[in-house]
CSV table of C-alpha atoms and ligand atoms in Angstrom, one decimal:
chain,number,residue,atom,x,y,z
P,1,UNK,CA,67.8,-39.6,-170.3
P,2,UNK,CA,65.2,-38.6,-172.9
P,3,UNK,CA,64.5,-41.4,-176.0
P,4,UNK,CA,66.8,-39.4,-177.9
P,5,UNK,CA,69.6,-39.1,-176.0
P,6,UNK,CA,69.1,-43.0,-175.5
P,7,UNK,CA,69.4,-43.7,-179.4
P,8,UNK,CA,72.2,-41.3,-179.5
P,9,UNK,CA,74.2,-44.0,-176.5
P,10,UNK,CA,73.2,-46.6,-178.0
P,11,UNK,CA,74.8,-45.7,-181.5
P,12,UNK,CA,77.4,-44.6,-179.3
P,13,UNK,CA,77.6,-48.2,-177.2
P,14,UNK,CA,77.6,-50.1,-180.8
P,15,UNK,CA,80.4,-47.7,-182.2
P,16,UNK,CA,82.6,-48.5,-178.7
P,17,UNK,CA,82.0,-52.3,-179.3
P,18,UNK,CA,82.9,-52.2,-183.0
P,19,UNK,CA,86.1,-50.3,-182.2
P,20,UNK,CA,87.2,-52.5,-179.2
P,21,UNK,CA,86.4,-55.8,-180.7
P,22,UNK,CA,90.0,-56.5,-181.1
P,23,UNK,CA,90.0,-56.7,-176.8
P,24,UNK,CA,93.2,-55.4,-175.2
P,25,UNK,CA,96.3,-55.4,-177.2
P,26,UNK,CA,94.9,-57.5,-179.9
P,27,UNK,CA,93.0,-59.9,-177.5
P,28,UNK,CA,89.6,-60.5,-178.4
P,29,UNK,CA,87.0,-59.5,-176.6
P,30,UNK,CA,85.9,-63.6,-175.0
P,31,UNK,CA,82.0,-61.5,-175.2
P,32,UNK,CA,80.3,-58.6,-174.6
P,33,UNK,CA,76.4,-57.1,-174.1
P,34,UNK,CA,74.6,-53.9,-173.7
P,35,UNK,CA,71.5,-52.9,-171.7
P,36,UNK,CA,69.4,-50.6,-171.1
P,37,UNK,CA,69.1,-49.8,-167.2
P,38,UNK,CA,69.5,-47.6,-164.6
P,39,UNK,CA,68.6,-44.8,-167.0
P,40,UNK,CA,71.4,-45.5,-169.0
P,41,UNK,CA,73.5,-47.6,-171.4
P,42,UNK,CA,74.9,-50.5,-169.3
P,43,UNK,CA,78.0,-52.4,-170.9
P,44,UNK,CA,79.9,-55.5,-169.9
P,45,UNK,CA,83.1,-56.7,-172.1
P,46,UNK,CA,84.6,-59.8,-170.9
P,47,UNK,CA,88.2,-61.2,-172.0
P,48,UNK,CA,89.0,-63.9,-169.9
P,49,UNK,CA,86.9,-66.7,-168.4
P,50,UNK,CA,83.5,-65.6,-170.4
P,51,UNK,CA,80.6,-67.5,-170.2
P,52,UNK,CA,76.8,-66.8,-171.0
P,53,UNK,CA,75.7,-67.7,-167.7
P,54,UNK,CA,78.3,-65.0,-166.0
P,55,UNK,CA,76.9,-62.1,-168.3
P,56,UNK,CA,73.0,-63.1,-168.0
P,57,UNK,CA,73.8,-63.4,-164.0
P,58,UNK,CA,75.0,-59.8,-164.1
P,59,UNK,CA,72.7,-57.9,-166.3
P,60,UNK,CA,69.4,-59.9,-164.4
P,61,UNK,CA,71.1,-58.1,-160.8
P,62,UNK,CA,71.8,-54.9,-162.7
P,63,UNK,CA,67.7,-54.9,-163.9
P,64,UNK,CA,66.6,-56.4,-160.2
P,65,UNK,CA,68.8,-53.0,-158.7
P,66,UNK,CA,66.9,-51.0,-161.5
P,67,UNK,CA,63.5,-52.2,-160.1
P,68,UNK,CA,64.4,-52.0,-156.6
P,69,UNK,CA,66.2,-47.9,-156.8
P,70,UNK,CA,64.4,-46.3,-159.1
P,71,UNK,CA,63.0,-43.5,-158.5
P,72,UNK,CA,61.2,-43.0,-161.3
P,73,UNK,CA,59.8,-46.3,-162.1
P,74,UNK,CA,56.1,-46.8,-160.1
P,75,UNK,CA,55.8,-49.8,-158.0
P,76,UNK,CA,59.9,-50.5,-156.8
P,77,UNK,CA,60.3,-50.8,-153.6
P,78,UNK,CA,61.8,-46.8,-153.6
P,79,UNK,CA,59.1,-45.3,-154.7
P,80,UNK,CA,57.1,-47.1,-151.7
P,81,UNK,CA,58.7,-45.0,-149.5
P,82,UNK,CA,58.6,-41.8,-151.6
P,83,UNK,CA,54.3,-42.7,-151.6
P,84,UNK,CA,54.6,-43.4,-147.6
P,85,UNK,CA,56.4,-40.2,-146.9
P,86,UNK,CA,54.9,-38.3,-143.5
P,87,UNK,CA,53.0,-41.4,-142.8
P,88,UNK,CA,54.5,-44.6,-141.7
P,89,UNK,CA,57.7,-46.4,-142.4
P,90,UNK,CA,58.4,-49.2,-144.7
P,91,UNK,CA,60.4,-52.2,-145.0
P,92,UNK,CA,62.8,-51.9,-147.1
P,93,UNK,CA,65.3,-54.8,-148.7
P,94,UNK,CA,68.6,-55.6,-148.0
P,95,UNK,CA,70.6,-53.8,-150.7
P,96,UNK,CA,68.6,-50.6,-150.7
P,97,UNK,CA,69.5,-50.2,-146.9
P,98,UNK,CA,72.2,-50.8,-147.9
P,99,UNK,CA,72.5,-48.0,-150.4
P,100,UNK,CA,70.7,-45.4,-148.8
P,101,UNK,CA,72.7,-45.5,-145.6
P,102,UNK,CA,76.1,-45.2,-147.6
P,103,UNK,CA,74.2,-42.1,-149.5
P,104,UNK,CA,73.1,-40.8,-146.6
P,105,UNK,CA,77.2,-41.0,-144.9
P,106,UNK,CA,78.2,-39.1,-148.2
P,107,UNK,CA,75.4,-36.3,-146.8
P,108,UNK,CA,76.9,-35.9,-143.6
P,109,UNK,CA,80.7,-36.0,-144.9
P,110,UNK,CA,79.9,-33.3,-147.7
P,111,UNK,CA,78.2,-31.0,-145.0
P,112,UNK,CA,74.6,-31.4,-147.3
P,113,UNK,CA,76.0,-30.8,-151.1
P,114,UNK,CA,75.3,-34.5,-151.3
P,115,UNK,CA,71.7,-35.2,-150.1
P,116,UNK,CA,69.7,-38.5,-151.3
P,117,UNK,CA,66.3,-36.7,-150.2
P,118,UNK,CA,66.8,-34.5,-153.1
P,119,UNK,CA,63.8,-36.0,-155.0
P,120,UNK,CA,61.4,-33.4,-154.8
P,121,UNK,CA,63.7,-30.6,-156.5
P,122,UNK,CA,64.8,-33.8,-159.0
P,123,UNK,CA,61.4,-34.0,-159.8
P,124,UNK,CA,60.4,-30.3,-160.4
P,125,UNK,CA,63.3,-29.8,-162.1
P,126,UNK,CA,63.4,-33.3,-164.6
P,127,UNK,CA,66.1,-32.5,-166.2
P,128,UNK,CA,67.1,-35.6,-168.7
P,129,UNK,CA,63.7,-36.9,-168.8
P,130,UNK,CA,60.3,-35.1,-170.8
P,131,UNK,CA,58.7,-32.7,-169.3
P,132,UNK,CA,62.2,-30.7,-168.2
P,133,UNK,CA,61.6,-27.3,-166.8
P,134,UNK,CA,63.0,-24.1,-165.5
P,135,UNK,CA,60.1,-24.9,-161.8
P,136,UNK,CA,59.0,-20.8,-160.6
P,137,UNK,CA,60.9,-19.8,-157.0
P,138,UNK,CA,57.9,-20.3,-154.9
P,139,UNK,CA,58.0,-24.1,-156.1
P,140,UNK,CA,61.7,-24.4,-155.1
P,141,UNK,CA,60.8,-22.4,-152.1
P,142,UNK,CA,58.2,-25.2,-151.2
P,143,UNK,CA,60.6,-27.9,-152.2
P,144,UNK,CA,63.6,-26.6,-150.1
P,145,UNK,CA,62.5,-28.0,-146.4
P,146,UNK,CA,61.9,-31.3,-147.8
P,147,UNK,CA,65.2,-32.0,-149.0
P,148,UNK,CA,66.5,-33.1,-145.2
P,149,UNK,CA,68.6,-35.9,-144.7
P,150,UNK,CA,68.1,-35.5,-141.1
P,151,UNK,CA,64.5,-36.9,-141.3
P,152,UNK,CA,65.1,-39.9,-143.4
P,153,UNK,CA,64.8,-42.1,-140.5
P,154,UNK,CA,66.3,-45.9,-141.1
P,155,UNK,CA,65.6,-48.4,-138.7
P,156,UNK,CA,68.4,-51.3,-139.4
P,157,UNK,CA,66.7,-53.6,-136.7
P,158,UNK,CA,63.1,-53.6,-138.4
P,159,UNK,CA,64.6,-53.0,-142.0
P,160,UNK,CA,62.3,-50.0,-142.7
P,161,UNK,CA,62.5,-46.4,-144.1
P,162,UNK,CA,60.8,-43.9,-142.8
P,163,UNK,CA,60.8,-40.4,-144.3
P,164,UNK,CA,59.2,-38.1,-141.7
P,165,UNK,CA,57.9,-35.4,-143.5
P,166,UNK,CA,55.0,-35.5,-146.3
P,167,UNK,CA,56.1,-34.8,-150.1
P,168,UNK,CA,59.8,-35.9,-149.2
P,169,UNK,CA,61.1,-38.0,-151.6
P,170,UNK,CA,64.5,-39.9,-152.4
P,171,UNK,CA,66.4,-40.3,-155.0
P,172,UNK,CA,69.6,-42.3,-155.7
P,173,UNK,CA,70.4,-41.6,-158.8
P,174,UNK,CA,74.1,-40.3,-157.6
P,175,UNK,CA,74.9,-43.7,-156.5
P,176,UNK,CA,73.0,-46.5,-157.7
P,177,UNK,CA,74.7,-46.7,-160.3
P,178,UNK,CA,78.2,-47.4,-158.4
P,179,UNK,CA,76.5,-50.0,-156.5
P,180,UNK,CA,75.2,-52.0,-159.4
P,181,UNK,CA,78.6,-51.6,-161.0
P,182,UNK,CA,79.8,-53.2,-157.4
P,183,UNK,CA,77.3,-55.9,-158.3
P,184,UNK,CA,78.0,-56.7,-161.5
P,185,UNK,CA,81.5,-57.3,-160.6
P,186,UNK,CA,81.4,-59.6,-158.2
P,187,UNK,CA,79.1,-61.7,-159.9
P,188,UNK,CA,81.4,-61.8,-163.1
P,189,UNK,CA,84.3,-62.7,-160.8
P,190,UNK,CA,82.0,-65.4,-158.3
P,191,UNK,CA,81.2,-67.0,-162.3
P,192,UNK,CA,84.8,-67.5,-162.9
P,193,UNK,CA,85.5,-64.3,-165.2
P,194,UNK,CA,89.1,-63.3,-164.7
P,195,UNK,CA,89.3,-60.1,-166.7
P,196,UNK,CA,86.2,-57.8,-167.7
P,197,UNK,CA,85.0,-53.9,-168.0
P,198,UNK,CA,81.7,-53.0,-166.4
P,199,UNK,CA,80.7,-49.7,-168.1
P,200,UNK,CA,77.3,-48.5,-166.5
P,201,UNK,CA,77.2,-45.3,-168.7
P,202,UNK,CA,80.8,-44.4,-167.8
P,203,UNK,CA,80.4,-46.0,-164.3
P,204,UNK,CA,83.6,-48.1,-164.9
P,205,UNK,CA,84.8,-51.1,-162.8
P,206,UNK,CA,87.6,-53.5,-163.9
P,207,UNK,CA,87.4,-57.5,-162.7
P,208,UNK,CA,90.6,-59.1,-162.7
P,209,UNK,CA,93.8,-59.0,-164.3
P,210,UNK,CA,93.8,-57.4,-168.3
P,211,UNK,CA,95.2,-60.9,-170.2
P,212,UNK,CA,98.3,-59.2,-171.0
P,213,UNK,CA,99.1,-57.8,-167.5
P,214,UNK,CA,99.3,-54.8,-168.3
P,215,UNK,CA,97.4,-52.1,-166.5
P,216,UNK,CA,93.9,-51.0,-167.6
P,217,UNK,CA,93.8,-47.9,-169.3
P,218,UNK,CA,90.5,-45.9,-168.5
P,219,UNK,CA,89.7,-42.7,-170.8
P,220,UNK,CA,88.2,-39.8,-168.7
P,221,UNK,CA,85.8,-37.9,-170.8
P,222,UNK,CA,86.1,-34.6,-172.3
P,223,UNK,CA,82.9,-33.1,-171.0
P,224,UNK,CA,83.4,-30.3,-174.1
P,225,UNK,CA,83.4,-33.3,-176.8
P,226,UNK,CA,81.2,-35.9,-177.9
P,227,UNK,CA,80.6,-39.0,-175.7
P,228,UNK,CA,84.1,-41.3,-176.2
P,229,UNK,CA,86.4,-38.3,-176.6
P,230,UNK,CA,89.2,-38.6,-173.9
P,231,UNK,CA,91.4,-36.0,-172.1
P,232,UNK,CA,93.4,-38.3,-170.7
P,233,UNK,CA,94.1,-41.5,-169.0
P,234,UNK,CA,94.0,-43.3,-166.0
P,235,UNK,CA,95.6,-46.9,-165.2
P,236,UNK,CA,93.7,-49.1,-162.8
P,237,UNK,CA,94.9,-52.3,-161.3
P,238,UNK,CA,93.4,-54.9,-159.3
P,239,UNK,CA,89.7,-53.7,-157.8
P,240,UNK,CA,89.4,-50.8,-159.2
P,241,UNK,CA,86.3,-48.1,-160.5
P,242,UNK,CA,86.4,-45.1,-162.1
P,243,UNK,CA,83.4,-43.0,-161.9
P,244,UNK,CA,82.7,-39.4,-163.7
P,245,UNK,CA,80.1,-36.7,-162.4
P,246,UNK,CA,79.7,-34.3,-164.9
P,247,UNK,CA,77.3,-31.5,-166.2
P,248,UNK,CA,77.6,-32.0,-169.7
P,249,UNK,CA,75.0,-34.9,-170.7
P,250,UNK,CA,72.4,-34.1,-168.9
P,251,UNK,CA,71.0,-30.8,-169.1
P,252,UNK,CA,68.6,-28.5,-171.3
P,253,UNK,CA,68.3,-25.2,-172.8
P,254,UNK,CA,66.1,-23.2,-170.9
P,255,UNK,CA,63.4,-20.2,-172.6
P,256,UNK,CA,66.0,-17.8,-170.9
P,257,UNK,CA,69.0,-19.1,-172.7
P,258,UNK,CA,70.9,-20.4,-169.7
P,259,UNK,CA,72.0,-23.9,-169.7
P,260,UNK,CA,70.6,-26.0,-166.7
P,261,UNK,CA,72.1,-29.5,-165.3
P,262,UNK,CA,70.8,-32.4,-163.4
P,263,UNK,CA,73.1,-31.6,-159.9
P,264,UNK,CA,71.1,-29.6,-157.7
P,265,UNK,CA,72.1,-27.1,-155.2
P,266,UNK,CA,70.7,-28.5,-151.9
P,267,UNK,CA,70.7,-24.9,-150.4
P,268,UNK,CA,69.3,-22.9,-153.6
P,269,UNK,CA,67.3,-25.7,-155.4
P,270,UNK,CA,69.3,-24.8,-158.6
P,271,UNK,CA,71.7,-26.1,-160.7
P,272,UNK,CA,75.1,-25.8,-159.0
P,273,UNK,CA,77.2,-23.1,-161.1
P,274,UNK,CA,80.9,-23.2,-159.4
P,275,UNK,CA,83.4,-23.4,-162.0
P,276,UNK,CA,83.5,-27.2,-162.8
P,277,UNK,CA,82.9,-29.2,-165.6
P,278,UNK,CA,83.4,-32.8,-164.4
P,279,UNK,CA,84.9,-34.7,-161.2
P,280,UNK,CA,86.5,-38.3,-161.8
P,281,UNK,CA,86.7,-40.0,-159.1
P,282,UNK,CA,88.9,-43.5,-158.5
P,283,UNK,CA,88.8,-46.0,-155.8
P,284,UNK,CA,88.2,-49.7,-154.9
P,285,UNK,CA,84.4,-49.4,-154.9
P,286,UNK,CA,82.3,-48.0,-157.2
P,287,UNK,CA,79.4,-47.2,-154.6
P,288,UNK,CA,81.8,-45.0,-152.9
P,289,UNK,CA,83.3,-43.6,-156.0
P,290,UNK,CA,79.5,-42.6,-157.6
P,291,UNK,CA,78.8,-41.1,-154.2
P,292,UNK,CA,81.7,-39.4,-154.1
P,293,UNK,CA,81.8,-38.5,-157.7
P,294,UNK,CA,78.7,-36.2,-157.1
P,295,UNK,CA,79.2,-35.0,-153.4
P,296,UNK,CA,83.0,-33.5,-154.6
P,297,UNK,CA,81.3,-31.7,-157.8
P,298,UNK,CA,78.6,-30.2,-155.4
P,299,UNK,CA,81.3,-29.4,-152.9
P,300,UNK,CA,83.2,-27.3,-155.3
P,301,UNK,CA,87.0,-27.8,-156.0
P,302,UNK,CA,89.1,-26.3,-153.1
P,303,UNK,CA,86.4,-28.6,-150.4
P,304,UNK,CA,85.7,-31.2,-153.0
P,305,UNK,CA,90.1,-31.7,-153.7
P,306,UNK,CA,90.4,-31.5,-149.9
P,307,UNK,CA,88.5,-34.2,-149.2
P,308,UNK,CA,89.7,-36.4,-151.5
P,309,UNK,CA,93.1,-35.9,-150.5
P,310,UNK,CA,92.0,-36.9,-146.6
P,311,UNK,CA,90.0,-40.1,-147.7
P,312,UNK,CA,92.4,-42.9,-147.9
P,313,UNK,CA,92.8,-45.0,-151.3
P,314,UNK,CA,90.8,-41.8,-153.0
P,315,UNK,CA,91.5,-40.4,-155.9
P,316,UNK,CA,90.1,-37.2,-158.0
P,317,UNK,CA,90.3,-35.4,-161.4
P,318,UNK,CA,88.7,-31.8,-161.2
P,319,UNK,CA,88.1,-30.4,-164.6
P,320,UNK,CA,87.3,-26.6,-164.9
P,321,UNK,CA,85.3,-24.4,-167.2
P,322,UNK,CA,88.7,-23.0,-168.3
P,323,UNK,CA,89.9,-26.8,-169.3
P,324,UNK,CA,92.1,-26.4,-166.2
P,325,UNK,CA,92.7,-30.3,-164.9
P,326,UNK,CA,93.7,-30.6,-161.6
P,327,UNK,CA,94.8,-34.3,-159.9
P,328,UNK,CA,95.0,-35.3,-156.6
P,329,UNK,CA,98.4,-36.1,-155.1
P,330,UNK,CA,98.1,-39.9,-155.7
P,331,UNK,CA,97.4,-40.0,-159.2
P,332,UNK,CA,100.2,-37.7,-160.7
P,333,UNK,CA,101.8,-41.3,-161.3
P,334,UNK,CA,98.8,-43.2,-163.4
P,335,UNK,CA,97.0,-40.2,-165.1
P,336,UNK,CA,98.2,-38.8,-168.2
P,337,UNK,CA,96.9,-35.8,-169.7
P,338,UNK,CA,96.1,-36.7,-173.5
P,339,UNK,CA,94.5,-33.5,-175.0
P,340,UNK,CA,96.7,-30.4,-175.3
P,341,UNK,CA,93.5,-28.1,-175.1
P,342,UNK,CA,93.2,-28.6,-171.7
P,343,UNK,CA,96.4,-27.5,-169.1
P,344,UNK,CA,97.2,-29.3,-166.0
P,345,UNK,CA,96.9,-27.1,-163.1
P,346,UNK,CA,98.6,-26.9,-159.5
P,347,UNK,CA,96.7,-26.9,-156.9
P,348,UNK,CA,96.8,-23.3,-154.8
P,349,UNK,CA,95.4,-23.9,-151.6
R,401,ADP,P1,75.0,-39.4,-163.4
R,401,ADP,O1,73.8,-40.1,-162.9
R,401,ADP,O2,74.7,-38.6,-164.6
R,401,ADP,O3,76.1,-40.4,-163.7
R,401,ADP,P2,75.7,-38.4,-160.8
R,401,ADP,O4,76.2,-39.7,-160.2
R,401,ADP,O5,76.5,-37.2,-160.5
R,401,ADP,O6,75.6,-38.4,-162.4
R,401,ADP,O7,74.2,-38.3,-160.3
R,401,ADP,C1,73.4,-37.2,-160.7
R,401,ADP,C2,72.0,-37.5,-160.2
R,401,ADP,O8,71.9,-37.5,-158.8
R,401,ADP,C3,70.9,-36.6,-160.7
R,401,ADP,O9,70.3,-36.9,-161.9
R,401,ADP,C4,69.9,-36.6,-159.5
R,401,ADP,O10,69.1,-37.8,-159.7
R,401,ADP,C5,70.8,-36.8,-158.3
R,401,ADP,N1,71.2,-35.6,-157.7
R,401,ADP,C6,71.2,-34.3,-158.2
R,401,ADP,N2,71.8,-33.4,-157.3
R,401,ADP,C7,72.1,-34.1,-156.2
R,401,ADP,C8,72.6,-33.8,-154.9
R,401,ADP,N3,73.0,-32.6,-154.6
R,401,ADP,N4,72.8,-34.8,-154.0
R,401,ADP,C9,72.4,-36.1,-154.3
R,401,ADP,N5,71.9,-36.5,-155.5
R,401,ADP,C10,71.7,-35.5,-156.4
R,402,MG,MG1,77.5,-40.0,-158.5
């Protein structure tokens, strides 16, 4: 996200806050805060069973996932193992284990679309950040071979990483973000908050109950609007996360028109162009759902819906380039389609 596109969230962030001040139903919002982190606007509103000490807890593990994941920061402990690449392994904590070997299940179950050793095209590429680019083909060419999740090498019993070619790099931006969300969560609900909304720039994960038992009700983005406008809705319950890959915030302009976005074609090194705007993805947890989110966009819709529909406790929201919608079998009961631009679609296949 480039400084301007952060002003632009945070305006955003402050505009959300004002409008939902009066809490659920006319609850009020028990307290709320906004970081930056993770590369994007993180927000936490709580309504029941708020205290300071619940709210610093979370953001400090939200900023301590930033500086262990990033891959852009210098000196976390990812970007140890990007500068170690092709020459020896390195220990690695917990949660980033953690992490990577969940991205690197999502690899394997998406047959490659999802791949966390994408890092080198991320980085030719740097789309969202300054210095964005359309990188020549022998660069991509070069950049290719290294994206191989077959030679990140984890060694659970010694804790390291090793990626075994030089120049390979990760990159977890598809899922950190689901993880902290995770995170967060817990540590609202291990602080005693009973009801809260973790919104790690539309990474969403509800804790607890809403106070007046209601469902919550989750807006899923237009991806042709501004940041806030809704198609529709979905109602969560109990531990629940709603997470939206899309390839309409992140992106430029390039000199030859065309518009290029930040998820990468594994095979081609390019932006992948298949029809979709945005996948939404609902489940328990938010790791899974952020991995999943970006695996079933690179997948395509007729892999990407079957997949969803053989994970248990999985649900997805395809959205098309025509404003076709089209919902997996389990959520024709808790989604409602909201904006008549767009048409609900069945699925044919
Ligand atoms: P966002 O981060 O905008 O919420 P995603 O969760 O879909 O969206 O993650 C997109 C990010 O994932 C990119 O910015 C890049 O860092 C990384 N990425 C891009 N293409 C892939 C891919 N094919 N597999 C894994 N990660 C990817
Ligand atoms: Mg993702």
């Amino acid at each position: 996200m480039n400084r301007f596109t952060y002003r632009c969230a945070l305006v955003f962030a402050a505009f959300v806050f004002a409008s939902c001040s009066a809490g659920a139903k006319g609850k009020p919002v028990a307290g709320d805060g906004s970081e930056l982190a993770l590369g994007t606007v993180c927000s936490i509103r709580v309504f029941d069973g708020y205290s300071a000490q619940a709210l610093d807890a979370a953001f400090a593990r939200i900023r301590e996932i930033d500086a262990t994941m990033s891959a852009n920061a210098p000196g976390t402990a990812l970007a140890s193992i990007n500068d170690a690449a092709g020459i020896r392994p390195v220990s690695a904590p917990k949660d980033l284990l953690f992490v990577l070997e969940k991205a690197l299940s999502y690899a394997s179950l998406s047959g490659g679309a999802f791949d966390p050793s994408i890092g080198p095209l991320v980085k030719l590429w740097n789309i969202g950040m300054e210095g964005e680019r359309i990188p020549s083909v022998a660069e991509i060419q070069d950049a290719l071979p290294l994206v191989d999740a077959a030679s990140v090498l984890v060694d659970d019993s010694a804790g390291t990483v090793f990626l075994a070619k030089k120049g390979m790099r990760l990159d977890l931006g598809a899922i950190a973000k689901g993880y902290a969300a995770d995170e967060a969560a817990h540590i609202l609900s291990e602080h005693g908050v009973h009801a809260a909304v973790v919104d790690l720039g539309g990474n969403i994960k509800v804790v607890g109950k809403k106070p007046d038992g209601q469902p919550w009700r989750v807006g899923i983005q237009n991806p042709l609007d501004q940041r806030g406008a809704y198609l529709g809705v979905v109602e969560l319950q109990g531990e629940a996360t709603m997470v939206t890959s899309g390839v309409y915030e992140r992106f430029f302009i390039g000199e030859d028109g065309m518009r290029y976005h930040h998820i990468l074609d594994t095979k081609s090194g390019y932006p992948i162009r298949n029809g979709l705007t945005s996948i939404t993805v609902i489940a328990a947890s938010s790791v899974d759902a952020d991995g999943l989110s970006t695996s079933l966009f690179a997948m395509g819709l007729a892999a990407g819906m079957e997949l969803a529909e053989r994970l248990p406790d999985v649900e997805a929201v395809f959205v098309d380039e025509e404003r076709r919608v089209y919902v997996s079998s389990g959520l024709q009961k808790i989604f409602t389609l909201q904006n008549p631009d767009f048409t609900l679609s069945p699925l044919a296949f």
